[in-house]
Amino acid sequence: MTLVTTDAVVLHVQDYLESSRIVRLATREHGVQSVLARGARRPRSRFGSSLDLFASGVAQFTMKPGRELSNLTGFDHTRSRMSLAADLDRFAGASVIAELALRFAHADPDPHDEAFDILGRSLDEIAHAPPDTSTESALAGAWRYVAALGFGPTLDRCCACGVELVADRVAPFSHQGGGVVCAKCVRTLPVGRDLPADARAAISSWLANEPVSPLADLARRAHLRLLREFLHHHMSDGRTLRALDGWEARLRRPA
Ligand SMILES: [Zn+2]
């Protein structure tokens, strides 16, 4: 049995028996961990409200080889991010980032320091985004997270032959190839859809941590579709990404 102390973010919380909770944590050193917070639902629990969804803190838990559920012994809460629960757009975007971490952070045994930092930073950005731009912040966070796990799309040059592509033109995008494709290679790779120059510029800016102007509704929906298709090709294990589907359905609804 090993006692672990690590930075962590609460990704999912579920009631367990009468007084406890099972919490899924993204951790800096140990990927995604399921931990049992005994007594967390009791009024005077030592965990208080520290285990709220999307909160960050320093978690302490005991890991046993072969056991899927570890015992959470402490959670020193450093950031609550309550505003994510207070607004449906923010909540939908934050849930997608949490879903990416839940689904993919543990797929690789290497600790992904950068992805862990991007997870926290993206949740902060969605929480503090100006009104009506939390969707753009969440899209930016999702692409950065994907890139930190090593699946970032190629946008400035052909993903097959490497030739540079002019920035101000529409470019065919190949999910299979993982990026835009030049006119020559377009015959050799399956191409999903054409990526307009402004959409390509937006994703490049997000990946470079540059601010992007708010998108029109149609452009938002096109970005969501592209992200969903990309994740499906590159990272999916066949299961649907429910938070992503819910986010997309929400954007399709008339305001
Ligand atoms: Zn090419």
Tab-separated table of C-alpha atoms and ligand atoms in Angstrom:
chain	number	residue	atom	x	y	z
A	1	MET	CA	0.000	0.000	0.000
A	2	THR	CA	1.397	3.383	-1.007
A	3	LEU	CA	0.314	6.771	0.316
A	4	VAL	CA	0.186	9.205	-2.582
A	5	THR	CA	0.058	13.014	-2.359
A	6	THR	CA	-0.579	14.703	-5.694
A	7	ASP	CA	-2.191	17.700	-7.399
A	8	ALA	CA	-5.660	16.694	-8.572
A	9	VAL	CA	-8.805	17.954	-10.285
A	10	VAL	CA	-12.282	16.566	-9.523
A	11	LEU	CA	-13.726	15.207	-12.784
A	12	HIS	CA	-16.746	13.238	-11.586
A	13	VAL	CA	-18.574	12.755	-8.293
A	14	GLN	CA	-21.054	10.016	-7.484
A	15	ASP	CA	-22.882	9.200	-4.257
A	16	TYR	CA	-21.938	5.867	-2.733
A	17	LEU	CA	-23.931	4.027	-0.090
A	18	GLU	CA	-25.469	6.245	2.585
A	19	SER	CA	-22.728	8.635	3.442
A	20	SER	CA	-19.820	8.353	1.013
A	21	ARG	CA	-18.835	9.440	-2.445
A	22	ILE	CA	-16.811	7.932	-5.247
A	23	VAL	CA	-14.766	10.628	-6.907
A	24	ARG	CA	-12.803	10.405	-10.129
A	25	LEU	CA	-9.729	12.575	-10.042
A	26	ALA	CA	-7.295	13.676	-12.734
A	27	THR	CA	-3.933	13.591	-10.970
A	28	ARG	CA	-0.601	15.048	-11.983
A	29	GLU	CA	1.389	11.891	-11.351
A	30	HIS	CA	-1.036	8.978	-11.596
A	31	GLY	CA	-3.452	9.675	-14.445
A	32	VAL	CA	-7.134	9.292	-13.601
A	33	GLN	CA	-7.862	7.674	-10.234
A	34	SER	CA	-11.148	6.572	-8.674
A	35	VAL	CA	-11.122	7.263	-4.954
A	36	LEU	CA	-13.570	6.546	-2.159
A	37	ALA	CA	-14.293	9.560	0.047
A	38	ARG	CA	-15.720	7.892	3.143
A	39	GLY	CA	-18.319	9.935	4.963
A	40	ALA	CA	-18.119	12.753	2.397
A	41	ARG	CA	-21.896	13.259	2.495
A	42	ARG	CA	-22.071	13.642	6.269
A	43	PRO	CA	-22.739	17.214	7.397
A	44	ARG	CA	-19.471	17.488	9.310
A	45	SER	CA	-17.353	15.567	6.881
A	46	ARG	CA	-13.648	16.447	6.819
A	47	PHE	CA	-14.040	16.919	3.074
A	48	GLY	CA	-16.684	19.662	3.474
A	49	SER	CA	-17.530	21.013	0.028
A	50	SER	CA	-13.945	20.614	-1.207
A	51	LEU	CA	-14.856	17.751	-3.545
A	52	ASP	CA	-17.186	19.781	-5.751
A	53	LEU	CA	-17.070	19.065	-9.468
A	54	PHE	CA	-14.128	20.746	-11.291
A	55	ALA	CA	-12.379	21.751	-8.030
A	56	SER	CA	-8.588	21.578	-7.807
A	57	GLY	CA	-6.606	20.560	-4.770
A	58	VAL	CA	-3.910	18.356	-3.310
A	59	ALA	CA	-5.256	14.842	-2.890
A	60	GLN	CA	-3.949	12.184	-0.537
A	61	PHE	CA	-4.943	8.597	-1.112
A	62	THR	CA	-3.714	5.099	-0.508
A	63	MET	CA	-3.064	2.988	-3.579
A	64	LYS	CA	-3.008	-0.788	-3.434
A	65	PRO	CA	-1.732	-2.835	-6.363
A	66	GLY	CA	-4.619	-4.468	-8.217
A	67	ARG	CA	-7.302	-2.365	-6.511
A	68	GLU	CA	-9.289	-0.027	-8.734
A	69	LEU	CA	-10.722	2.081	-5.935
A	70	SER	CA	-8.286	3.923	-3.679
A	71	ASN	CA	-9.113	5.359	-0.288
A	72	LEU	CA	-9.115	9.166	-0.222
A	73	THR	CA	-7.657	10.339	3.076
A	74	GLY	CA	-7.485	14.076	2.373
A	75	PHE	CA	-8.210	16.759	-0.190
A	76	ASP	CA	-6.702	20.205	0.406
A	77	HIS	CA	-8.789	22.296	-1.824
A	78	THR	CA	-7.013	25.106	-3.733
A	79	ARG	CA	-9.659	26.257	-6.217
A	80	SER	CA	-13.405	25.651	-6.327
A	81	ARG	CA	-14.553	26.946	-9.783
A	82	MET	CA	-18.115	27.292	-8.540
A	83	SER	CA	-19.016	29.586	-11.456
A	84	LEU	CA	-18.812	26.613	-13.841
A	85	ALA	CA	-21.909	25.125	-12.256
A	86	ALA	CA	-23.829	28.405	-12.322
A	87	ASP	CA	-24.075	28.778	-16.103
A	88	LEU	CA	-25.206	26.078	-18.542
A	89	ASP	CA	-22.802	27.053	-21.341
A	90	ARG	CA	-19.840	27.101	-18.977
A	91	PHE	CA	-20.941	23.808	-17.436
A	92	ALA	CA	-21.349	22.158	-20.865
A	93	GLY	CA	-17.875	23.275	-21.988
A	94	ALA	CA	-16.189	22.307	-18.696
A	95	SER	CA	-17.895	18.890	-18.827
A	96	VAL	CA	-16.369	18.259	-22.255
A	97	ILE	CA	-12.857	19.050	-20.977
A	98	ALA	CA	-13.470	16.776	-17.960
A	99	GLU	CA	-14.745	14.041	-20.279
A	100	LEU	CA	-11.592	14.239	-22.404
A	101	ALA	CA	-9.484	13.856	-19.265
A	102	LEU	CA	-11.626	10.983	-17.938
A	103	ARG	CA	-11.504	9.124	-21.201
A	104	PHE	CA	-7.997	9.753	-22.410
A	105	ALA	CA	-5.680	10.867	-19.596
A	106	HIS	CA	-5.286	7.329	-18.294
A	107	ALA	CA	-4.832	5.790	-21.745
A	108	ASP	CA	-1.110	6.435	-21.532
A	109	PRO	CA	1.051	5.294	-18.618
A	110	ASP	CA	3.299	8.374	-18.859
A	111	PRO	CA	2.389	11.216	-16.564
A	112	HIS	CA	1.175	14.058	-18.755
A	113	ASP	CA	2.239	17.109	-16.800
A	114	GLU	CA	1.379	19.460	-19.636
A	115	ALA	CA	-2.068	17.943	-20.177
A	116	PHE	CA	-2.756	18.160	-16.443
A	117	ASP	CA	-1.795	21.855	-16.395
A	118	ILE	CA	-3.904	22.519	-19.496
A	119	LEU	CA	-6.873	20.823	-17.836
A	120	GLY	CA	-6.755	23.221	-14.858
A	121	ARG	CA	-6.015	26.261	-17.003
A	122	SER	CA	-8.852	25.469	-19.433
A	123	LEU	CA	-11.350	25.123	-16.589
A	124	ASP	CA	-10.157	28.502	-15.243
A	125	GLU	CA	-10.513	30.111	-18.668
A	126	ILE	CA	-14.036	28.752	-19.148
A	127	ALA	CA	-14.935	29.904	-15.620
A	128	HIS	CA	-13.655	33.440	-16.286
A	129	ALA	CA	-14.557	33.818	-19.977
A	130	PRO	CA	-16.465	36.983	-20.870
A	131	PRO	CA	-20.204	36.378	-21.273
A	132	ASP	CA	-21.082	34.336	-24.382
A	133	THR	CA	-17.531	33.281	-25.130
A	134	SER	CA	-17.231	30.277	-22.841
A	135	THR	CA	-17.838	28.025	-25.880
A	136	GLU	CA	-14.739	29.440	-27.605
A	137	SER	CA	-12.727	28.986	-24.384
A	138	ALA	CA	-13.871	25.373	-24.152
A	139	LEU	CA	-13.035	24.695	-27.819
A	140	ALA	CA	-9.581	26.203	-27.250
A	141	GLY	CA	-9.100	24.079	-24.140
A	142	ALA	CA	-10.198	20.899	-25.906
A	143	TRP	CA	-7.763	21.351	-28.803
A	144	ARG	CA	-4.913	22.237	-26.421
A	145	TYR	CA	-5.651	19.166	-24.353
A	146	VAL	CA	-5.701	16.952	-27.452
A	147	ALA	CA	-2.382	18.489	-28.578
A	148	ALA	CA	-0.809	17.938	-25.131
A	149	LEU	CA	-1.668	14.239	-25.406
A	150	GLY	CA	0.203	14.168	-28.720
A	151	PHE	CA	-2.697	14.260	-31.175
A	152	GLY	CA	-2.640	17.924	-32.214
A	153	PRO	CA	-3.777	18.585	-35.803
A	154	THR	CA	-1.352	19.810	-38.495
A	155	LEU	CA	-2.705	23.103	-39.805
A	156	ASP	CA	0.072	25.076	-41.521
A	157	ARG	CA	1.437	22.363	-43.812
A	158	CYS	CA	0.213	19.261	-45.588
A	159	CYS	CA	-0.069	16.420	-43.061
A	160	ALA	CA	1.071	13.923	-45.739
A	161	CYS	CA	4.016	15.532	-47.598
A	162	GLY	CA	4.830	18.515	-45.346
A	163	VAL	CA	4.545	21.212	-48.019
A	164	GLU	CA	3.564	24.584	-46.572
A	165	LEU	CA	-0.016	25.686	-47.295
A	166	VAL	CA	-1.050	29.312	-47.710
A	167	ALA	CA	-2.990	30.499	-44.696
A	168	ASP	CA	-5.765	32.437	-46.406
A	169	ARG	CA	-7.355	29.646	-48.433
A	170	VAL	CA	-9.751	26.866	-47.678
A	171	ALA	CA	-7.910	23.549	-47.197
A	172	PRO	CA	-9.176	19.966	-47.302
A	173	PHE	CA	-8.946	18.374	-43.848
A	174	SER	CA	-8.197	14.698	-43.389
A	175	HIS	CA	-9.092	13.199	-40.033
A	176	GLN	CA	-7.161	10.096	-40.948
A	177	GLY	CA	-4.049	12.100	-41.844
A	178	GLY	CA	-4.477	14.348	-38.799
A	179	GLY	CA	-4.556	17.707	-40.568
A	180	VAL	CA	-4.881	19.745	-43.740
A	181	VAL	CA	-3.862	18.250	-47.078
A	182	CYS	CA	-2.263	19.806	-50.190
A	183	ALA	CA	-3.827	19.590	-53.666
A	184	LYS	CA	-1.441	16.792	-54.644
A	185	CYS	CA	-1.978	14.564	-51.628
A	186	VAL	CA	-5.742	15.033	-51.596
A	187	ARG	CA	-5.960	12.077	-53.993
A	188	THR	CA	-4.059	9.778	-51.670
A	189	LEU	CA	-5.863	10.420	-48.364
A	190	PRO	CA	-9.523	10.252	-47.386
A	191	VAL	CA	-10.654	13.828	-46.804
A	192	GLY	CA	-13.464	14.600	-44.386
A	193	ARG	CA	-14.396	18.174	-45.148
A	194	ASP	CA	-12.972	21.476	-46.301
A	195	LEU	CA	-11.625	23.671	-43.530
A	196	PRO	CA	-12.211	27.376	-44.213
A	197	ALA	CA	-9.232	29.703	-43.688
A	198	ASP	CA	-10.840	31.410	-40.677
A	199	ALA	CA	-11.557	28.089	-38.945
A	200	ARG	CA	-7.966	26.993	-39.522
A	201	ALA	CA	-6.741	30.326	-38.142
A	202	ALA	CA	-8.994	29.989	-35.084
A	203	ILE	CA	-7.705	26.518	-34.171
A	204	SER	CA	-4.081	27.630	-34.753
A	205	SER	CA	-4.635	30.620	-32.454
A	206	TRP	CA	-6.205	28.448	-29.770
A	207	LEU	CA	-3.278	26.047	-29.928
A	208	ALA	CA	-0.866	28.994	-29.645
A	209	ASN	CA	-2.751	30.391	-26.616
A	210	GLU	CA	-3.741	33.493	-28.563
A	211	PRO	CA	-7.125	35.094	-28.015
A	212	VAL	CA	-9.768	34.518	-30.678
A	213	SER	CA	-12.750	36.702	-31.444
A	214	PRO	CA	-16.171	35.252	-30.654
A	215	LEU	CA	-17.548	32.964	-33.347
A	216	ALA	CA	-20.921	33.080	-35.072
A	217	ASP	CA	-23.343	30.278	-34.145
A	218	LEU	CA	-22.831	28.429	-37.414
A	219	ALA	CA	-19.050	28.555	-37.027
A	220	ARG	CA	-19.323	27.289	-33.437
A	221	ARG	CA	-21.348	24.322	-34.578
A	222	ALA	CA	-18.903	23.588	-37.410
A	223	HIS	CA	-16.028	23.666	-34.891
A	224	LEU	CA	-17.849	21.286	-32.582
A	225	ARG	CA	-18.485	18.892	-35.458
A	226	LEU	CA	-14.842	18.984	-36.521
A	227	LEU	CA	-13.681	18.338	-32.938
A	228	ARG	CA	-16.098	15.430	-32.538
A	229	GLU	CA	-15.034	13.824	-35.814
A	230	PHE	CA	-11.361	14.341	-34.986
A	231	LEU	CA	-11.696	12.745	-31.551
A	232	HIS	CA	-13.627	9.879	-33.053
A	233	HIS	CA	-10.846	9.131	-35.543
A	234	HIS	CA	-7.858	9.634	-33.297
A	235	MET	CA	-8.716	8.891	-29.740
A	236	SER	CA	-12.039	7.151	-29.469
A	237	ASP	CA	-12.374	3.661	-28.066
A	238	GLY	CA	-15.732	3.325	-29.806
A	239	ARG	CA	-17.798	4.688	-26.912
A	240	THR	CA	-19.652	7.931	-27.468
A	241	LEU	CA	-18.448	11.073	-25.761
A	242	ARG	CA	-21.660	11.996	-23.971
A	243	ALA	CA	-20.676	15.434	-22.736
A	244	LEU	CA	-19.477	16.354	-26.223
A	245	ASP	CA	-22.737	15.130	-27.779
A	246	GLY	CA	-24.729	17.074	-25.178
A	247	TRP	CA	-22.707	20.218	-25.855
A	248	GLU	CA	-23.319	19.894	-29.586
A	249	ALA	CA	-27.063	19.320	-29.085
A	250	ARG	CA	-27.178	22.382	-26.849
A	251	LEU	CA	-25.558	24.582	-29.520
A	252	ARG	CA	-27.994	23.278	-32.141
A	253	ARG	CA	-30.954	24.513	-30.107
A	254	PRO	CA	-32.271	27.955	-31.019
A	255	ALA	CA	-31.358	30.562	-28.388
B	1	ZN	ZN	0.861	17.016	-49.566
